[in-house]
Short mmCIF file of C-alpha atoms and ligand atoms in Angstrom, two decimals:
data_model
loop_
_atom_site.label_atom_id
_atom_site.label_comp_id
_atom_site.label_asym_id
_atom_site.label_seq_id
_atom_site.Cartn_x
_atom_site.Cartn_y
_atom_site.Cartn_z
CA MET Y 7 102.89 31.41 131.05
CA SER Y 8 103.53 28.97 133.64
CA THR Y 9 104.85 25.37 131.80
CA ALA Y 10 106.33 23.52 134.79
CA SER Y 11 103.50 21.45 135.17
CA GLN Y 12 102.63 20.53 131.57
CA PRO Y 13 103.48 17.26 129.73
CA GLY Y 14 106.18 17.74 126.97
CA THR Y 15 109.29 20.15 127.05
CA PRO Y 16 107.88 23.38 124.63
CA ALA Y 17 110.47 24.72 122.44
CA PRO Y 18 112.20 27.77 124.17
CA GLY Y 19 109.74 30.67 123.71
CA GLN Y 20 106.92 28.59 122.70
CA LEU Y 21 103.61 29.15 124.75
CA THR Y 22 101.06 26.11 125.33
CA PHE Y 23 97.89 25.60 126.73
CA VAL Y 24 97.42 21.77 127.09
CA ALA Y 25 96.13 20.63 130.60
CA PRO Y 26 97.99 18.15 131.94
CA ARG Y 27 96.53 14.26 131.99
CA ARG Y 28 94.68 13.84 135.35
CA ALA Y 29 91.45 11.94 136.61
CA LYS Y 30 88.53 13.30 135.23
CA PRO Y 31 85.76 14.62 137.37
CA ALA Y 32 82.63 12.22 136.82
CA ARG Y 33 79.61 12.11 134.16
CA HIS Y 34 77.18 14.31 135.43
CA LEU Y 35 73.66 15.16 133.96
CA ALA Y 36 74.92 18.54 132.89
CA ASP Y 37 78.04 16.96 130.53
CA LEU Y 38 75.39 15.40 128.53
CA THR Y 39 72.94 16.79 125.87
CA MET Y 40 69.48 16.16 125.92
CA ALA Y 41 70.29 13.36 123.30
CA GLU Y 42 72.82 11.77 125.57
CA ARG Y 43 71.04 11.93 128.50
CA ARG Y 44 68.30 9.94 127.04
CA ALA Y 45 70.69 7.60 126.07
CA ALA Y 46 72.55 7.81 129.52
CA VAL Y 47 68.84 6.67 130.94
CA ALA Y 48 68.32 3.91 128.61
CA GLU Y 49 71.72 2.63 129.39
CA LEU Y 50 70.40 2.35 133.45
CA GLY Y 51 67.75 0.45 131.96
CA GLU Y 52 65.04 3.39 132.35
CA LYS Y 53 62.50 4.84 129.71
CA PRO Y 54 64.55 7.93 127.80
CA PHE Y 55 61.34 10.22 128.83
CA ARG Y 56 62.99 9.78 132.47
CA ALA Y 57 65.99 12.08 131.22
CA ASP Y 58 63.12 14.92 130.82
CA GLN Y 59 62.02 14.48 134.29
CA LEU Y 60 65.44 14.46 135.37
CA SER Y 61 66.34 17.63 133.54
CA ARG Y 62 63.64 19.29 134.92
CA HIS Y 63 64.58 18.40 138.64
CA TYR Y 64 67.95 19.82 138.05
CA PHE Y 65 67.85 22.70 135.62
CA GLU Y 66 64.01 24.00 136.82
CA ARG Y 67 63.98 23.32 140.45
CA LEU Y 68 67.44 23.44 140.91
CA THR Y 69 66.99 20.04 142.62
CA ALA Y 70 70.40 17.02 142.05
CA ASP Y 71 69.01 14.83 144.98
CA PRO Y 72 67.35 12.07 143.62
CA SER Y 73 65.89 11.15 146.42
CA LEU Y 74 63.55 14.52 146.39
CA MET Y 75 62.66 13.33 143.02
CA THR Y 76 59.36 12.05 144.09
CA ASP Y 77 57.71 11.77 140.47
CA LEU Y 78 60.32 9.40 139.64
CA PRO Y 79 59.70 5.23 140.49
CA ALA Y 80 61.63 4.97 144.04
CA ALA Y 81 63.84 2.03 142.52
CA ALA Y 82 64.91 4.33 139.92
CA ARG Y 83 66.22 7.32 142.21
CA ASP Y 84 68.97 5.32 143.20
CA ARG Y 85 70.29 4.55 139.83
CA PHE Y 86 69.85 7.81 139.00
CA ALA Y 87 72.09 8.96 141.57
CA ALA Y 88 74.82 8.17 139.10
CA LEU Y 89 73.85 11.24 137.09
CA PHE Y 90 74.11 13.64 139.88
CA PRO Y 91 77.76 13.22 141.62
CA THR Y 92 78.82 15.72 143.94
CA LEU Y 93 81.51 17.74 141.78
CA LEU Y 94 81.89 20.87 143.86
CA THR Y 95 82.50 20.83 147.87
CA PRO Y 96 82.11 24.85 149.12
CA VAL Y 97 85.43 25.37 151.31
CA ARG Y 98 84.69 29.31 152.04
CA GLU Y 99 82.16 31.38 151.42
CA LEU Y 100 82.36 35.34 151.99
CA THR Y 101 80.05 38.15 151.52
CA THR Y 102 80.21 41.95 151.29
CA ASP Y 103 77.99 44.59 149.84
CA GLY Y 104 75.42 43.88 152.32
CA GLY Y 105 75.12 40.68 151.26
CA THR Y 106 74.59 41.25 147.78
CA THR Y 107 78.13 40.14 146.62
CA ARG Y 108 78.96 36.23 147.41
CA LYS Y 109 82.31 34.79 146.49
CA THR Y 110 82.76 30.93 146.92
CA LEU Y 111 85.87 28.62 147.32
CA TRP Y 112 85.14 25.43 145.88
CA ARG Y 113 86.74 22.39 146.02
CA LEU Y 114 87.09 20.14 142.94
CA PHE Y 115 86.94 15.93 143.67
CA ASP Y 116 90.79 15.93 143.17
CA GLY Y 117 91.29 19.20 145.85
CA ALA Y 118 91.40 21.37 143.01
CA LEU Y 119 90.15 24.53 144.20
CA VAL Y 120 88.44 27.22 141.95
CA GLU Y 121 85.89 30.15 142.62
CA SER Y 122 82.66 31.91 141.65
CA VAL Y 123 81.11 34.88 142.68
CA LEU Y 124 77.53 35.93 142.71
CA MET Y 125 76.95 39.69 142.36
CA ARG Y 126 73.59 40.88 142.39
CA TYR Y 127 72.27 44.59 141.09
CA PRO Y 128 68.88 45.83 141.36
CA ASP Y 129 68.25 45.08 137.84
CA ARG Y 130 70.18 41.64 137.27
CA ALA Y 131 72.05 39.09 139.42
CA THR Y 132 75.26 38.18 137.60
CA MET Y 133 77.50 34.42 138.08
CA CYS Y 134 81.14 34.99 137.68
CA VAL Y 135 82.52 31.69 136.65
CA SER Y 136 85.83 29.79 136.88
CA SER Y 137 86.63 27.76 133.72
CA GLN Y 138 89.88 26.11 134.35
CA ALA Y 139 91.55 25.28 138.27
CA GLY Y 140 94.47 27.62 137.58
CA CYS Y 141 95.52 29.02 134.35
CA GLY Y 142 98.23 28.72 131.95
CA MET Y 143 98.66 31.93 130.57
CA ASN Y 144 100.77 33.44 133.45
CA CYS Y 145 99.71 37.25 133.21
CA PRO Y 146 102.10 38.61 135.93
CA PHE Y 147 99.53 41.04 137.42
CA CYS Y 148 97.13 38.30 138.38
CA ALA Y 149 96.99 35.55 141.07
CA THR Y 150 95.34 33.06 139.25
CA GLY Y 151 98.27 33.21 136.97
CA GLN Y 152 100.78 32.97 139.37
CA ALA Y 153 99.87 29.43 140.31
CA GLY Y 154 99.73 27.95 136.78
CA LEU Y 155 97.20 25.47 135.54
CA THR Y 156 95.85 22.54 137.29
CA ARG Y 157 93.50 20.85 134.70
CA ASN Y 158 90.89 22.23 132.94
CA MET Y 159 87.24 22.13 134.30
CA SER Y 160 84.67 19.64 132.53
CA THR Y 161 80.96 20.90 131.20
CA ALA Y 162 79.35 20.21 134.24
CA GLU Y 163 81.58 21.84 136.95
CA ILE Y 164 81.65 25.00 135.68
CA VAL Y 165 77.53 24.77 135.00
CA GLU Y 166 77.08 23.72 138.55
CA GLN Y 167 78.52 26.83 139.99
CA VAL Y 168 75.98 28.62 138.10
CA VAL Y 169 73.17 25.97 139.55
CA ALA Y 170 74.65 26.87 143.03
CA GLY Y 171 74.13 30.54 142.74
CA ALA Y 172 70.94 30.05 141.13
CA ARG Y 173 70.17 27.83 144.21
CA THR Y 174 70.91 30.65 146.66
CA LEU Y 175 68.85 33.57 144.94
CA ALA Y 176 65.87 31.21 144.59
CA ALA Y 177 65.94 30.42 148.22
CA GLY Y 178 66.15 34.33 148.87
CA GLU Y 179 69.47 34.06 150.55
CA VAL Y 180 70.47 37.25 149.29
CA PRO Y 181 68.71 40.55 149.94
CA GLY Y 182 66.51 41.70 147.55
CA GLY Y 183 64.04 38.19 147.98
CA PRO Y 184 63.78 35.56 145.74
CA GLY Y 185 65.26 35.83 142.04
CA ARG Y 186 67.01 33.89 138.94
CA VAL Y 187 70.57 34.21 137.26
CA SER Y 188 70.66 36.79 134.75
CA ASN Y 189 74.08 37.23 133.53
CA VAL Y 190 77.11 34.39 133.62
CA VAL Y 191 80.39 35.93 132.80
CA PHE Y 192 83.30 33.22 132.08
CA MET Y 193 85.79 35.96 134.51
CA GLY Y 194 86.66 33.63 137.28
CA MET Y 195 89.70 31.68 137.13
CA GLY Y 196 90.99 30.05 133.77
CA GLU Y 197 90.88 30.98 130.41
CA PRO Y 198 87.76 30.41 128.87
CA LEU Y 199 89.25 29.71 125.34
CA ALA Y 200 91.80 27.11 126.41
CA ASN Y 201 89.21 24.54 127.53
CA TYR Y 202 87.40 25.48 124.49
CA ARG Y 203 84.70 22.23 124.40
CA ALA Y 204 83.92 22.50 127.58
CA VAL Y 205 83.34 26.12 128.20
CA VAL Y 206 81.07 25.95 124.80
CA GLY Y 207 79.24 22.58 126.33
CA ALA Y 208 78.27 24.79 129.46
CA VAL Y 209 77.27 27.97 127.24
CA ARG Y 210 74.84 25.59 125.42
CA ARG Y 211 73.40 23.99 128.88
CA LEU Y 212 73.26 27.85 130.30
CA VAL Y 213 71.21 29.03 127.62
CA GLU Y 214 69.05 26.08 126.27
CA PRO Y 215 65.91 26.44 127.66
CA ALA Y 216 64.14 24.34 130.33
CA PRO Y 217 64.16 21.13 130.31
CA GLY Y 218 67.36 21.30 128.65
CA GLY Y 219 69.24 23.85 130.37
CA LEU Y 220 68.74 27.24 132.42
CA GLY Y 221 67.37 29.34 129.82
CA ILE Y 222 69.32 32.19 130.36
CA SER Y 223 69.61 34.50 127.66
CA ALA Y 224 72.49 34.24 125.26
CA ARG Y 225 72.87 37.95 125.75
CA GLY Y 226 73.37 37.69 129.13
CA VAL Y 227 76.58 35.64 129.16
CA THR Y 228 80.01 36.89 128.18
CA VAL Y 229 82.92 34.74 127.26
CA SER Y 230 86.40 36.36 128.06
CA THR Y 231 89.81 35.23 126.36
CA VAL Y 232 93.31 37.04 126.12
CA GLY Y 233 93.16 36.61 122.93
CA LEU Y 234 93.17 33.00 121.29
CA VAL Y 235 92.72 34.14 117.77
CA PRO Y 236 91.80 30.58 116.40
CA ALA Y 237 89.61 29.78 119.10
CA ILE Y 238 87.47 33.15 118.46
CA GLY Y 239 86.76 32.54 114.89
CA LYS Y 240 85.75 28.81 116.43
CA LEU Y 241 83.04 30.73 118.73
CA ALA Y 242 81.68 32.79 116.10
CA ASP Y 243 80.74 29.61 113.97
CA GLU Y 244 78.84 28.32 116.89
CA GLY Y 245 75.76 30.69 116.38
CA LEU Y 246 75.76 31.38 120.14
CA PRO Y 247 75.50 35.41 120.21
CA VAL Y 248 77.35 35.48 123.73
CA THR Y 249 79.49 38.58 124.35
CA LEU Y 250 82.81 38.32 123.87
CA ALA Y 251 85.01 40.18 126.32
CA LEU Y 252 88.93 40.98 124.76
CA SER Y 253 91.47 41.29 127.84
CA LEU Y 254 93.60 43.71 125.89
CA HIS Y 255 95.26 45.41 129.08
CA ALA Y 256 97.82 47.35 126.64
CA PRO Y 257 97.42 48.36 123.12
CA ASP Y 258 101.15 48.33 122.03
CA ASP Y 259 102.90 44.75 121.41
CA GLU Y 260 105.72 45.67 123.45
CA LEU Y 261 103.76 46.39 126.96
CA ARG Y 262 101.22 43.26 126.10
CA ASP Y 263 104.02 41.52 125.49
CA THR Y 264 104.80 41.53 128.88
CA LEU Y 265 101.47 41.86 130.65
CA VAL Y 266 99.23 39.05 128.49
CA PRO Y 267 102.51 36.82 127.52
CA ILE Y 268 100.21 35.07 124.93
CA ASN Y 269 100.44 38.18 123.13
CA THR Y 270 103.73 36.83 121.74
CA ARG Y 271 102.11 34.47 119.51
CA TRP Y 272 98.96 36.72 118.64
CA LYS Y 273 99.72 40.25 118.19
CA VAL Y 274 97.65 42.97 119.04
CA ALA Y 275 96.40 43.95 115.37
CA GLU Y 276 95.59 40.08 114.87
CA VAL Y 277 93.51 39.69 118.17
CA LEU Y 278 91.34 42.82 117.20
CA ASP Y 279 90.57 41.38 113.66
CA ALA Y 280 89.43 38.71 115.16
CA ALA Y 281 87.47 40.69 117.96
CA TRP Y 282 85.68 42.59 114.67
CA ASP Y 283 84.95 39.43 112.73
CA TYR Y 284 83.27 38.09 115.99
CA ALA Y 285 81.37 41.64 116.16
CA ALA Y 286 80.51 41.28 112.57
CA ARG Y 287 79.46 37.90 112.73
CA THR Y 288 77.56 37.56 115.61
CA LYS Y 289 76.09 41.45 115.33
CA ARG Y 290 77.29 41.25 119.17
CA ARG Y 291 79.23 44.29 120.61
CA VAL Y 292 83.02 43.46 121.79
CA SER Y 293 83.70 44.58 125.32
CA ILE Y 294 87.57 45.25 125.40
CA GLU Y 295 88.79 44.78 129.22
CA TYR Y 296 91.44 46.58 130.44
CA ALA Y 297 92.83 46.80 133.64
CA LEU Y 298 93.91 50.17 134.80
CA ILE Y 299 97.39 49.35 136.62
CA LYS Y 300 99.73 52.27 137.92
CA ASP Y 301 102.63 53.63 135.90
CA VAL Y 302 102.43 50.66 133.54
CA ASN Y 303 99.57 51.23 130.73
CA ASP Y 304 97.48 54.17 132.25
CA GLN Y 305 99.10 56.75 130.07
CA GLU Y 306 97.19 59.11 128.16
CA TRP Y 307 99.01 58.27 125.03
CA ARG Y 308 98.33 54.93 125.29
CA ALA Y 309 94.86 55.77 125.95
CA ASP Y 310 94.66 58.03 122.45
CA LEU Y 311 96.80 54.94 120.75
CA LEU Y 312 93.45 52.36 122.63
CA GLY Y 313 91.10 55.05 121.41
CA LYS Y 314 92.49 55.10 117.56
CA LEU Y 315 92.39 51.09 117.92
CA VAL Y 316 89.07 50.79 118.47
CA ARG Y 317 87.21 53.77 117.49
CA ASN Y 318 84.71 53.18 115.20
CA LYS Y 319 83.88 49.72 115.90
CA LEU Y 320 81.18 47.59 117.59
CA VAL Y 321 82.68 48.12 120.69
CA HIS Y 322 82.70 48.91 124.24
CA VAL Y 323 85.56 49.48 126.45
CA ASN Y 324 85.43 48.52 130.36
CA LEU Y 325 88.19 49.74 132.50
CA ILE Y 326 88.83 47.79 135.77
CA PRO Y 327 90.80 49.48 138.28
CA LEU Y 328 93.33 47.06 139.40
CA ASN Y 329 92.68 44.75 142.27
CA PRO Y 330 95.99 43.95 143.84
CA THR Y 331 97.61 40.86 144.85
CA PRO Y 332 99.13 40.57 148.23
CA GLY Y 333 102.85 41.33 147.75
CA SER Y 334 102.36 42.28 144.07
CA LYS Y 335 104.36 45.54 142.85
CA TRP Y 336 101.13 46.22 140.79
CA THR Y 337 98.60 48.50 141.79
CA ALA Y 338 95.88 50.32 140.63
CA SER Y 339 96.07 53.76 138.88
CA ARG Y 340 95.75 57.08 140.45
CA PRO Y 341 92.25 58.36 140.60
CA GLU Y 342 93.48 61.65 138.38
CA ASP Y 343 95.18 58.88 135.89
CA GLU Y 344 91.93 56.77 135.58
CA ARG Y 345 89.86 60.02 134.62
CA ALA Y 346 92.43 61.17 131.92
CA PHE Y 347 92.26 57.76 130.56
CA VAL Y 348 88.79 57.50 130.31
CA ARG Y 349 88.55 61.61 128.82
CA ARG Y 350 90.75 60.48 125.79
CA LEU Y 351 88.67 57.51 125.07
CA GLN Y 352 85.64 59.63 125.04
CA PHE Y 353 87.86 62.21 123.08
CA HIS Y 354 87.98 59.66 120.35
CA GLY Y 355 84.21 58.73 120.66
CA VAL Y 356 84.64 55.26 122.22
CA PRO Y 357 81.74 53.75 124.64
CA VAL Y 358 83.51 53.65 127.68
CA THR Y 359 82.74 52.43 131.30
CA VAL Y 360 84.73 52.00 134.77
CA ARG Y 361 83.64 48.27 136.26
CA ASP Y 362 82.61 48.70 139.69
CA THR Y 363 84.92 47.04 142.13
CA ARG Y 364 82.44 44.61 143.54
CA GLY Y 365 84.02 42.31 146.22
CA ARG Y 366 87.84 44.06 146.62
CA GLU Y 367 87.16 43.49 150.72
CA ILE Y 368 86.82 39.61 149.83
CA ASP Y 369 89.80 38.96 147.48
CA GLY Y 370 87.64 40.03 144.50
CA ALA Y 371 90.04 39.31 142.11
CA CYS Y 372 90.12 35.76 140.83
CA GLY Y 373 92.44 33.29 142.25
CA GLN Y 374 93.10 35.55 145.45
CA LEU Y 375 91.07 33.50 147.63
CA ALA Y 376 92.61 29.91 146.20
CA ALA Y 377 96.02 31.40 146.88
CA ALA Y 378 95.11 32.11 150.26
CA GLU Y 379 94.07 28.80 150.81
S1 LIG O 421 94.24 37.43 134.14
FE1 LIG O 421 92.70 35.84 133.37
S2 LIG O 421 94.45 34.61 131.66
FE2 LIG O 421 95.78 35.88 132.75
S3 LIG O 421 96.25 34.15 134.16
FE3 LIG O 421 94.90 35.16 135.10
S4 LIG O 421 93.06 34.25 134.74
FE4 LIG O 421 94.76 33.54 133.60
#
């Protein structure tokens, strides 16, 4: 884990994921609960019901420009602009898969860079969002991890990525006609549970019906984690039936300690116990994410070990052919090793799929675009 840019000096071997203190992004409507929006509107000298109108504009009509909110008194519109600061500025946009995969590199107010990806399929449209600028988890095969953590993103910065994708879809800019965002996965830059409050706030904005939020089904939202055990327990307490995706990447502590350094704090057994507890309390199937890395974690004996650990649980294993970072020694498994790994898991009766590798040609793995910039 990268600790170089972090405050304080951790004890040797100690892992920490405290974001450095920096200027915060300006407060945005999407940072606030409905009650807080009414209070904010009242602070601006306006009637609280205006908060409902503003929310409808933002979450239903996807408008953040008060000059277009013509049902509001002209004099008030200028004041309301304070609730819609510009949080994300597009730096680059790359498309592939016939225009149905669109990756955007965003610059935040302080110059930090993050990425989001919109992926449209015949039956759904998924936004993959970042939750931190950079990441402090230091997984050695990941471009984002190599750069360390810059800062936590705010709730509204996270939500704005989804709203941007929703605007693109609503405007019919993606082949397939006008559409809506049906799924959101927190699998972009960052460890979502290391930015717990902002991420849970964002999930609440995503799932709350209009005008409070975007009205996306909680079942369509996936929060990934490398396994911050206390935060997994906390998330189960939130009453939000989102899918938990646990990035396991190795079934044994010896290897996982090196691939996912936070494993030195919370071991495989502890992390899986937290995942099963999450599944039991939310009734949601846990997704085990496993990046297949050639000759590192793709041996059949490891597939057997993984199969034994997860069989008979409310689980689904998602194998991800590694999208290699330029210059890295880590690369994707051979196709025959991938097939053998799948077969061993199936032998144990474990539901398994191999994730499609959308966006490979556009530096699809998180952090590659920002690293290139
Ligand atoms: S794989 Fe995920 S948790 Fe690990 S360094 Fe990359 S972004 Fe962070």
